[in-house]
Amino acid sequence: MAEDATDDRDVPESGRNLPARADEAGGLLDGVSGLARVAATGWWRATSAVVETTVSTSTKIVKSALSGASPAAIVDETASELRSIAQRSLGFGGHDTEDTGSSHHQCSEKELKERGAALLQRSADVRWNDDMHPAYERILEEIAPDEARILKFLALNGAQPTVDVRTTRPFGVGSELVAERLSMIGEEAGCRHLDRTNAYLNNLFRLGLLWFSKEKVEPSRYQVVEVQPIVQDAMKRAGRSPSTVHRSVHLTPFGVDFCKTCLPLDSPGYGGPIVF
């Protein structure tokens, strides 16, 4: 009994007030005050500053619940702080962890050089088999099925025409972009979600697989694109005398190698309505 009394006295004043506040929250987070009591016992007594911080964090949780904050918002606000407290209490993490609140391990300059040296050593080893780029596996997990269709289409058909639609101003001053990179790539590749074509192209560009070029393809190919409904609609929105800018999309050398390595280019079973 004496030990229990001592435990109660060791709990900071703000910690003893927590149960009443939790009741006001309608029973939310009933275990918060219990966390403060556990923190005040055993070897946690040696870290009184940490206990004070824990109680402060617990109070913050209750106040957030009372103010109507969503559970997700409460977790986002307190997770980093609680993680930092636990790491310091257990003796994990150095000054960098305490200052930033992050437990992410950052390689030292020595470690980076060791990894770089290992790469150079493997490059000099004629027995090392590195026919496939190590990024290919990750890329396959980061592209959509429609994007695979686009890659195959570009690999088999080469650069494709795209059209930018702009408003027309005297001498080109103040010309505004209305729509960009309009094409028939989605339709010709057999994509299921044609409205996502530009998003697909942007993701493939992010991965280094294709390039948006200012170079033009054959002029006659742009005529087919410009009569498409999506281009005609953009030209109407551009107002009087809209202008079009001709560009192109093509695979990068990295994208070409990726397609040769990872896609069944010789198989007619994939690729949409076009017979390759």
PDB file of N, CA, C and O in Angstrom, residues 97-164:
ATOM      1  N   THR A  97      18.722  12.474 -33.812  1.00  0.00           N
ATOM      2  CA  THR A  97      17.356  11.985 -33.656  1.00  0.00           C
ATOM      3  C   THR A  97      16.551  12.888 -32.759  1.00  0.00           C
ATOM      4  O   THR A  97      15.386  13.190 -33.022  1.00  0.00           O
ATOM      5  N   GLU A  98      17.156  13.353 -31.659  1.00  0.00           N
ATOM      6  CA  GLU A  98      16.429  14.208 -30.734  1.00  0.00           C
ATOM      7  C   GLU A  98      16.122  15.555 -31.355  1.00  0.00           C
ATOM      8  O   GLU A  98      15.061  16.136 -31.142  1.00  0.00           O
ATOM      9  N   ASP A  99      17.037  16.061 -32.165  1.00  0.00           N
ATOM     10  CA  ASP A  99      16.841  17.389 -32.743  1.00  0.00           C
ATOM     11  C   ASP A  99      15.802  17.375 -33.834  1.00  0.00           C
ATOM     12  O   ASP A  99      15.027  18.307 -33.998  1.00  0.00           O
ATOM     13  N   THR A 100      15.750  16.327 -34.642  1.00  0.00           N
ATOM     14  CA  THR A 100      14.865  16.307 -35.804  1.00  0.00           C
ATOM     15  C   THR A 100      13.594  15.519 -35.578  1.00  0.00           C
ATOM     16  O   THR A 100      12.645  15.652 -36.331  1.00  0.00           O
ATOM     17  N   GLY A 101      13.573  14.646 -34.559  1.00  0.00           N
ATOM     18  CA  GLY A 101      12.395  13.808 -34.331  1.00  0.00           C
ATOM     19  C   GLY A 101      12.275  12.690 -35.339  1.00  0.00           C
ATOM     20  O   GLY A 101      11.233  12.075 -35.466  1.00  0.00           O
ATOM     21  N   SER A 102      13.320  12.401 -36.092  1.00  0.00           N
ATOM     22  CA  SER A 102      13.289  11.373 -37.121  1.00  0.00           C
ATOM     23  C   SER A 102      14.215  10.248 -36.746  1.00  0.00           C
ATOM     24  O   SER A 102      15.325  10.475 -36.269  1.00  0.00           O
ATOM     25  N   SER A 103      13.763   8.998 -36.981  1.00  0.00           N
ATOM     26  CA  SER A 103      14.580   7.824 -36.680  1.00  0.00           C
ATOM     27  C   SER A 103      15.218   7.271 -37.942  1.00  0.00           C
ATOM     28  O   SER A 103      15.819   6.219 -37.914  1.00  0.00           O
ATOM     29  N   HIS A 104      15.073   7.990 -39.078  1.00  0.00           N
ATOM     30  CA  HIS A 104      15.619   7.506 -40.336  1.00  0.00           C
ATOM     31  C   HIS A 104      17.142   7.495 -40.293  1.00  0.00           C
ATOM     32  O   HIS A 104      17.769   8.483 -39.928  1.00  0.00           O
ATOM     33  N   HIS A 105      17.728   6.365 -40.677  1.00  0.00           N
ATOM     34  CA  HIS A 105      19.178   6.245 -40.665  1.00  0.00           C
ATOM     35  C   HIS A 105      19.759   6.893 -41.904  1.00  0.00           C
ATOM     36  O   HIS A 105      19.353   6.597 -43.016  1.00  0.00           O
ATOM     37  N   GLN A 106      20.696   7.799 -41.714  1.00  0.00           N
ATOM     38  CA  GLN A 106      21.374   8.440 -42.816  1.00  0.00           C
ATOM     39  C   GLN A 106      22.790   7.895 -42.911  1.00  0.00           C
ATOM     40  O   GLN A 106      23.522   7.863 -41.922  1.00  0.00           O
ATOM     41  N   CYS A 107      23.156   7.480 -44.126  1.00  0.00           N
ATOM     42  CA  CYS A 107      24.487   6.925 -44.317  1.00  0.00           C
ATOM     43  C   CYS A 107      25.535   8.002 -44.126  1.00  0.00           C
ATOM     44  O   CYS A 107      25.365   9.140 -44.561  1.00  0.00           O
ATOM     45  N   SER A 108      26.623   7.621 -43.507  1.00  0.00           N
ATOM     46  CA  SER A 108      27.744   8.533 -43.354  1.00  0.00           C
ATOM     47  C   SER A 108      28.509   8.599 -44.674  1.00  0.00           C
ATOM     48  O   SER A 108      28.311   7.780 -45.578  1.00  0.00           O
ATOM     49  N   GLU A 109      29.395   9.571 -44.772  1.00  0.00           N
ATOM     50  CA  GLU A 109      30.206   9.702 -45.982  1.00  0.00           C
ATOM     51  C   GLU A 109      31.054   8.456 -46.199  1.00  0.00           C
ATOM     52  O   GLU A 109      31.236   7.990 -47.335  1.00  0.00           O
ATOM     53  N   LYS A 110      31.547   7.874 -45.102  1.00  0.00           N
ATOM     54  CA  LYS A 110      32.356   6.665 -45.202  1.00  0.00           C
ATOM     55  C   LYS A 110      31.543   5.508 -45.774  1.00  0.00           C
ATOM     56  O   LYS A 110      32.009   4.765 -46.649  1.00  0.00           O
ATOM     57  N   GLU A 111      30.291   5.356 -45.266  1.00  0.00           N
ATOM     58  CA  GLU A 111      29.437   4.267 -45.758  1.00  0.00           C
ATOM     59  C   GLU A 111      29.105   4.445 -47.228  1.00  0.00           C
ATOM     60  O   GLU A 111      29.083   3.478 -47.996  1.00  0.00           O
ATOM     61  N   LEU A 112      28.821   5.682 -47.635  1.00  0.00           N
ATOM     62  CA  LEU A 112      28.510   5.942 -49.038  1.00  0.00           C
ATOM     63  C   LEU A 112      29.695   5.594 -49.934  1.00  0.00           C
ATOM     64  O   LEU A 112      29.529   4.994 -51.002  1.00  0.00           O
ATOM     65  N   LYS A 113      30.898   5.970 -49.496  1.00  0.00           N
ATOM     66  CA  LYS A 113      32.083   5.663 -50.298  1.00  0.00           C
ATOM     67  C   LYS A 113      32.336   4.170 -50.369  1.00  0.00           C
ATOM     68  O   LYS A 113      32.787   3.651 -51.393  1.00  0.00           O
ATOM     69  N   GLU A 114      32.043   3.457 -49.277  1.00  0.00           N
ATOM     70  CA  GLU A 114      32.201   2.008 -49.294  1.00  0.00           C
ATOM     71  C   GLU A 114      31.243   1.361 -50.285  1.00  0.00           C
ATOM     72  O   GLU A 114      31.615   0.427 -51.007  1.00  0.00           O
ATOM     73  N   ARG A 115      30.000   1.861 -50.313  1.00  0.00           N
ATOM     74  CA  ARG A 115      29.037   1.316 -51.268  1.00  0.00           C
ATOM     75  C   ARG A 115      29.435   1.648 -52.700  1.00  0.00           C
ATOM     76  O   ARG A 115      29.284   0.840 -53.615  1.00  0.00           O
ATOM     77  N   GLY A 116      29.930   2.877 -52.908  1.00  0.00           N
ATOM     78  CA  GLY A 116      30.404   3.243 -54.236  1.00  0.00           C
ATOM     79  C   GLY A 116      31.582   2.398 -54.678  1.00  0.00           C
ATOM     80  O   GLY A 116      31.668   1.979 -55.838  1.00  0.00           O
ATOM     81  N   ALA A 117      32.499   2.125 -53.747  1.00  0.00           N
ATOM     82  CA  ALA A 117      33.662   1.288 -54.060  1.00  0.00           C
ATOM     83  C   ALA A 117      33.223  -0.132 -54.418  1.00  0.00           C
ATOM     84  O   ALA A 117      33.810  -0.774 -55.301  1.00  0.00           O
ATOM     85  N   ALA A 118      32.178  -0.628 -53.730  1.00  0.00           N
ATOM     86  CA  ALA A 118      31.678  -1.969 -54.029  1.00  0.00           C
ATOM     87  C   ALA A 118      31.113  -2.029 -55.443  1.00  0.00           C
ATOM     88  O   ALA A 118      31.298  -3.021 -56.156  1.00  0.00           O
ATOM     89  N   LEU A 119      30.418  -0.957 -55.860  1.00  0.00           N
ATOM     90  CA  LEU A 119      29.889  -0.911 -57.227  1.00  0.00           C
ATOM     91  C   LEU A 119      31.015  -0.929 -58.253  1.00  0.00           C
ATOM     92  O   LEU A 119      30.959  -1.642 -59.261  1.00  0.00           O
ATOM     93  N   LEU A 120      32.053  -0.126 -57.995  1.00  0.00           N
ATOM     94  CA  LEU A 120      33.190  -0.087 -58.921  1.00  0.00           C
ATOM     95  C   LEU A 120      33.907  -1.426 -58.983  1.00  0.00           C
ATOM     96  O   LEU A 120      34.363  -1.857 -60.044  1.00  0.00           O
ATOM     97  N   GLN A 121      33.965  -2.099 -57.831  1.00  0.00           N
ATOM     98  CA  GLN A 121      34.615  -3.407 -57.805  1.00  0.00           C
ATOM     99  C   GLN A 121      33.829  -4.413 -58.631  1.00  0.00           C
ATOM    100  O   GLN A 121      34.400  -5.209 -59.374  1.00  0.00           O
ATOM    101  N   ARG A 122      32.492  -4.366 -58.510  1.00  0.00           N
ATOM    102  CA  ARG A 122      31.672  -5.285 -59.302  1.00  0.00           C
ATOM    103  C   ARG A 122      31.780  -4.976 -60.798  1.00  0.00           C
ATOM    104  O   ARG A 122      31.727  -5.872 -61.626  1.00  0.00           O
ATOM    105  N   SER A 123      31.906  -3.676 -61.121  1.00  0.00           N
ATOM    106  CA  SER A 123      32.008  -3.317 -62.535  1.00  0.00           C
ATOM    107  C   SER A 123      33.290  -3.850 -63.167  1.00  0.00           C
ATOM    108  O   SER A 123      33.363  -4.058 -64.381  1.00  0.00           O
ATOM    109  N   ALA A 124      34.318  -4.061 -62.345  1.00  0.00           N
ATOM    110  CA  ALA A 124      35.590  -4.575 -62.849  1.00  0.00           C
ATOM    111  C   ALA A 124      35.646  -6.092 -62.838  1.00  0.00           C
ATOM    112  O   ALA A 124      36.613  -6.675 -63.340  1.00  0.00           O
ATOM    113  N   ASP A 125      34.649  -6.727 -62.275  1.00  0.00           N
ATOM    114  CA  ASP A 125      34.626  -8.187 -62.167  1.00  0.00           C
ATOM    115  C   ASP A 125      33.928  -8.753 -63.397  1.00  0.00           C
ATOM    116  O   ASP A 125      32.712  -8.582 -63.573  1.00  0.00           O
ATOM    117  N   VAL A 126      34.669  -9.430 -64.262  1.00  0.00           N
ATOM    118  CA  VAL A 126      34.102  -9.967 -65.502  1.00  0.00           C
ATOM    119  C   VAL A 126      33.108 -11.083 -65.225  1.00  0.00           C
ATOM    120  O   VAL A 126      32.310 -11.444 -66.097  1.00  0.00           O
ATOM    121  N   ARG A 127      33.129 -11.630 -64.018  1.00  0.00           N
ATOM    122  CA  ARG A 127      32.193 -12.707 -63.676  1.00  0.00           C
ATOM    123  C   ARG A 127      30.849 -12.176 -63.212  1.00  0.00           C
ATOM    124  O   ARG A 127      29.889 -12.920 -63.060  1.00  0.00           O
ATOM    125  N   TRP A 128      30.782 -10.857 -62.967  1.00  0.00           N
ATOM    126  CA  TRP A 128      29.542 -10.265 -62.457  1.00  0.00           C
ATOM    127  C   TRP A 128      28.526 -10.125 -63.585  1.00  0.00           C
ATOM    128  O   TRP A 128      28.792  -9.524 -64.616  1.00  0.00           O
ATOM    129  N   ASN A 129      27.354 -10.691 -63.376  1.00  0.00           N
ATOM    130  CA  ASN A 129      26.303 -10.657 -64.398  1.00  0.00           C
ATOM    131  C   ASN A 129      25.314  -9.544 -64.066  1.00  0.00           C
ATOM    132  O   ASN A 129      24.540  -9.649 -63.118  1.00  0.00           O
ATOM    133  N   ASP A 130      25.365  -8.454 -64.843  1.00  0.00           N
ATOM    134  CA  ASP A 130      24.460  -7.328 -64.598  1.00  0.00           C
ATOM    135  C   ASP A 130      23.736  -6.931 -65.885  1.00  0.00           C
ATOM    136  O   ASP A 130      23.654  -5.755 -66.243  1.00  0.00           O
ATOM    137  N   ASP A 131      23.220  -7.927 -66.586  1.00  0.00           N
ATOM    138  CA  ASP A 131      22.538  -7.673 -67.849  1.00  0.00           C
ATOM    139  C   ASP A 131      21.286  -6.823 -67.656  1.00  0.00           C
ATOM    140  O   ASP A 131      20.901  -6.062 -68.539  1.00  0.00           O
ATOM    141  N   MET A 132      20.626  -6.949 -66.517  1.00  0.00           N
ATOM    142  CA  MET A 132      19.394  -6.204 -66.270  1.00  0.00           C
ATOM    143  C   MET A 132      19.655  -5.072 -65.292  1.00  0.00           C
ATOM    144  O   MET A 132      20.298  -5.264 -64.258  1.00  0.00           O
ATOM    145  N   HIS A 133      19.153  -3.881 -65.618  1.00  0.00           N
ATOM    146  CA  HIS A 133      19.333  -2.735 -64.727  1.00  0.00           C
ATOM    147  C   HIS A 133      18.578  -2.992 -63.426  1.00  0.00           C
ATOM    148  O   HIS A 133      17.436  -3.465 -63.444  1.00  0.00           O
ATOM    149  N   PRO A 134      19.165  -2.670 -62.269  1.00  0.00           N
ATOM    150  CA  PRO A 134      18.499  -2.944 -60.984  1.00  0.00           C
ATOM    151  C   PRO A 134      17.206  -2.164 -60.787  1.00  0.00           C
ATOM    152  O   PRO A 134      16.405  -2.517 -59.931  1.00  0.00           O
ATOM    153  N   ALA A 135      16.973  -1.098 -61.568  1.00  0.00           N
ATOM    154  CA  ALA A 135      15.752  -0.302 -61.399  1.00  0.00           C
ATOM    155  C   ALA A 135      14.553  -0.914 -62.111  1.00  0.00           C
ATOM    156  O   ALA A 135      13.410  -0.522 -61.850  1.00  0.00           O
ATOM    157  N   TYR A 136      14.776  -1.872 -63.012  1.00  0.00           N
ATOM    158  CA  TYR A 136      13.670  -2.386 -63.822  1.00  0.00           C
ATOM    159  C   TYR A 136      12.573  -3.036 -62.979  1.00  0.00           C
ATOM    160  O   TYR A 136      11.380  -2.869 -63.250  1.00  0.00           O
ATOM    161  N   GLU A 137      12.978  -3.786 -61.975  1.00  0.00           N
ATOM    162  CA  GLU A 137      11.992  -4.459 -61.130  1.00  0.00           C
ATOM    163  C   GLU A 137      11.115  -3.446 -60.400  1.00  0.00           C
ATOM    164  O   GLU A 137       9.893  -3.605 -60.307  1.00  0.00           O
ATOM    165  N   ARG A 138      11.741  -2.385 -59.892  1.00  0.00           N
ATOM    166  CA  ARG A 138      10.973  -1.350 -59.201  1.00  0.00           C
ATOM    167  C   ARG A 138      10.043  -0.616 -60.169  1.00  0.00           C
ATOM    168  O   ARG A 138       8.900  -0.319 -59.834  1.00  0.00           O
ATOM    169  N   ILE A 139      10.507  -0.352 -61.381  1.00  0.00           N
ATOM    170  CA  ILE A 139       9.685   0.361 -62.368  1.00  0.00           C
ATOM    171  C   ILE A 139       8.436  -0.434 -62.707  1.00  0.00           C
ATOM    172  O   ILE A 139       7.344   0.127 -62.855  1.00  0.00           O
ATOM    173  N   LEU A 140       8.561  -1.741 -62.825  1.00  0.00           N
ATOM    174  CA  LEU A 140       7.399  -2.569 -63.140  1.00  0.00           C
ATOM    175  C   LEU A 140       6.324  -2.473 -62.065  1.00  0.00           C
ATOM    176  O   LEU A 140       5.136  -2.669 -62.347  1.00  0.00           O
ATOM    177  N   GLU A 141       6.733  -2.160 -60.841  1.00  0.00           N
ATOM    178  CA  GLU A 141       5.770  -2.004 -59.750  1.00  0.00           C
ATOM    179  C   GLU A 141       5.169  -0.597 -59.724  1.00  0.00           C
ATOM    180  O   GLU A 141       4.193  -0.362 -59.017  1.00  0.00           O
ATOM    181  N   GLU A 142       5.740   0.342 -60.482  1.00  0.00           N
ATOM    182  CA  GLU A 142       5.304   1.732 -60.432  1.00  0.00           C
ATOM    183  C   GLU A 142       4.593   2.202 -61.690  1.00  0.00           C
ATOM    184  O   GLU A 142       4.327   3.392 -61.832  1.00  0.00           O
ATOM    185  N   ILE A 143       4.303   1.302 -62.603  1.00  0.00           N
ATOM    186  CA  ILE A 143       3.566   1.682 -63.805  1.00  0.00           C
ATOM    187  C   ILE A 143       2.247   0.925 -63.871  1.00  0.00           C
ATOM    188  O   ILE A 143       2.133  -0.207 -63.394  1.00  0.00           O
ATOM    189  N   ALA A 144       1.250   1.588 -64.463  1.00  0.00           N
ATOM    190  CA  ALA A 144      -0.079   0.991 -64.615  1.00  0.00           C
ATOM    191  C   ALA A 144      -0.113   0.118 -65.860  1.00  0.00           C
ATOM    192  O   ALA A 144       0.726   0.265 -66.756  1.00  0.00           O
ATOM    193  N   PRO A 145      -1.098  -0.783 -65.957  1.00  0.00           N
ATOM    194  CA  PRO A 145      -1.218  -1.610 -67.170  1.00  0.00           C
ATOM    195  C   PRO A 145      -1.331  -0.772 -68.440  1.00  0.00           C
ATOM    196  O   PRO A 145      -0.724  -1.112 -69.466  1.00  0.00           O
ATOM    197  N   ASP A 146      -2.087   0.329 -68.388  1.00  0.00           N
ATOM    198  CA  ASP A 146      -2.188   1.206 -69.555  1.00  0.00           C
ATOM    199  C   ASP A 146      -0.842   1.800 -69.929  1.00  0.00           C
ATOM    200  O   ASP A 146      -0.547   2.012 -71.111  1.00  0.00           O
ATOM    201  N   GLU A 147      -0.013   2.088 -68.924  1.00  0.00           N
ATOM    202  CA  GLU A 147       1.304   2.647 -69.203  1.00  0.00           C
ATOM    203  C   GLU A 147       2.201   1.622 -69.889  1.00  0.00           C
ATOM    204  O   GLU A 147       3.035   1.989 -70.727  1.00  0.00           O
ATOM    205  N   ALA A 148       2.029   0.353 -69.551  1.00  0.00           N
ATOM    206  CA  ALA A 148       2.774  -0.699 -70.245  1.00  0.00           C
ATOM    207  C   ALA A 148       2.362  -0.754 -71.717  1.00  0.00           C
ATOM    208  O   ALA A 148       3.202  -0.963 -72.607  1.00  0.00           O
ATOM    209  N   ARG A 149       1.072  -0.534 -71.970  1.00  0.00           N
ATOM    210  CA  ARG A 149       0.592  -0.506 -73.361  1.00  0.00           C
ATOM    211  C   ARG A 149       1.226   0.660 -74.128  1.00  0.00           C
ATOM    212  O   ARG A 149       1.614   0.523 -75.289  1.00  0.00           O
ATOM    213  N   ILE A 150       1.303   1.820 -73.474  1.00  0.00           N
ATOM    214  CA  ILE A 150       1.908   2.991 -74.115  1.00  0.00           C
ATOM    215  C   ILE A 150       3.373   2.731 -74.435  1.00  0.00           C
ATOM    216  O   ILE A 150       3.868   3.067 -75.526  1.00  0.00           O
ATOM    217  N   LEU A 151       4.088   2.117 -73.499  1.00  0.00           N
ATOM    218  CA  LEU A 151       5.496   1.812 -73.728  1.00  0.00           C
ATOM    219  C   LEU A 151       5.669   0.869 -74.911  1.00  0.00           C
ATOM    220  O   LEU A 151       6.541   1.080 -75.771  1.00  0.00           O
ATOM    221  N   LYS A 152       4.843  -0.143 -74.970  1.00  0.00           N
ATOM    222  CA  LYS A 152       4.952  -1.087 -76.085  1.00  0.00           C
ATOM    223  C   LYS A 152       4.622  -0.405 -77.403  1.00  0.00           C
ATOM    224  O   LYS A 152       5.307  -0.621 -78.416  1.00  0.00           O
ATOM    225  N   PHE A 153       3.609   0.447 -77.391  1.00  0.00           N
ATOM    226  CA  PHE A 153       3.221   1.166 -78.604  1.00  0.00           C
ATOM    227  C   PHE A 153       4.367   2.056 -79.095  1.00  0.00           C
ATOM    228  O   PHE A 153       4.695   2.079 -80.289  1.00  0.00           O
ATOM    229  N   LEU A 154       4.995   2.796 -78.185  1.00  0.00           N
ATOM    230  CA  LEU A 154       6.097   3.664 -78.573  1.00  0.00           C
ATOM    231  C   LEU A 154       7.314   2.862 -79.031  1.00  0.00           C
ATOM    232  O   LEU A 154       8.032   3.266 -79.951  1.00  0.00           O
ATOM    233  N   ALA A 155       7.545   1.715 -78.391  1.00  0.00           N
ATOM    234  CA  ALA A 155       8.691   0.882 -78.755  1.00  0.00           C
ATOM    235  C   ALA A 155       8.545   0.340 -80.169  1.00  0.00           C
ATOM    236  O   ALA A 155       9.530   0.204 -80.906  1.00  0.00           O
ATOM    237  N   LEU A 156       7.311   0.050 -80.567  1.00  0.00           N
ATOM    238  CA  LEU A 156       7.080  -0.557 -81.875  1.00  0.00           C
ATOM    239  C   LEU A 156       6.783   0.458 -82.968  1.00  0.00           C
ATOM    240  O   LEU A 156       6.945   0.157 -84.157  1.00  0.00           O
ATOM    241  N   ASN A 157       6.365   1.659 -82.589  1.00  0.00           N
ATOM    242  CA  ASN A 157       5.937   2.637 -83.590  1.00  0.00           C
ATOM    243  C   ASN A 157       6.739   3.930 -83.590  1.00  0.00           C
ATOM    244  O   ASN A 157       6.485   4.810 -84.413  1.00  0.00           O
ATOM    245  N   GLY A 158       7.654   4.070 -82.673  1.00  0.00           N
ATOM    246  CA  GLY A 158       8.508   5.249 -82.681  1.00  0.00           C
ATOM    247  C   GLY A 158       7.841   6.490 -82.120  1.00  0.00           C
ATOM    248  O   GLY A 158       6.789   6.426 -81.467  1.00  0.00           O
ATOM    249  N   ALA A 159       8.449   7.651 -82.392  1.00  0.00           N
ATOM    250  CA  ALA A 159       7.979   8.936 -81.867  1.00  0.00           C
ATOM    251  C   ALA A 159       6.562   9.233 -82.352  1.00  0.00           C
ATOM    252  O   ALA A 159       6.194   8.932 -83.486  1.00  0.00           O
ATOM    253  N   GLN A 160       5.775   9.852 -81.459  1.00  0.00           N
ATOM    254  CA  GLN A 160       4.381  10.160 -81.768  1.00  0.00           C
ATOM    255  C   GLN A 160       4.137  11.665 -81.679  1.00  0.00           C
ATOM    256  O   GLN A 160       4.717  12.356 -80.842  1.00  0.00           O
ATOM    257  N   PRO A 161       3.245  12.200 -82.563  1.00  0.00           N
ATOM    258  CA  PRO A 161       2.987  13.644 -82.569  1.00  0.00           C
ATOM    259  C   PRO A 161       2.116  14.071 -81.390  1.00  0.00           C
ATOM    260  O   PRO A 161       1.194  13.360 -80.979  1.00  0.00           O
ATOM    261  N   THR A 162       2.420  15.228 -80.834  1.00  0.00           N
ATOM    262  CA  THR A 162       1.585  15.852 -79.807  1.00  0.00           C
ATOM    263  C   THR A 162       1.357  17.315 -80.201  1.00  0.00           C
ATOM    264  O   THR A 162       2.170  17.913 -80.908  1.00  0.00           O
ATOM    265  N   VAL A 163       0.241  17.862 -79.706  1.00  0.00           N
ATOM    266  CA  VAL A 163      -0.142  19.229 -80.070  1.00  0.00           C
ATOM    267  C   VAL A 163      -0.422  20.030 -78.806  1.00  0.00           C
ATOM    268  O   VAL A 163      -1.152  19.570 -77.927  1.00  0.00           O
ATOM    269  N   ASP A 164       0.161  21.221 -78.726  1.00  0.00           N
ATOM    270  CA  ASP A 164      -0.186  22.192 -77.695  1.00  0.00           C
ATOM    271  C   ASP A 164      -1.120  23.227 -78.317  1.00  0.00           C
ATOM    272  O   ASP A 164      -0.895  23.661 -79.454  1.00  0.00           O
TER     273      ASP A 164
END
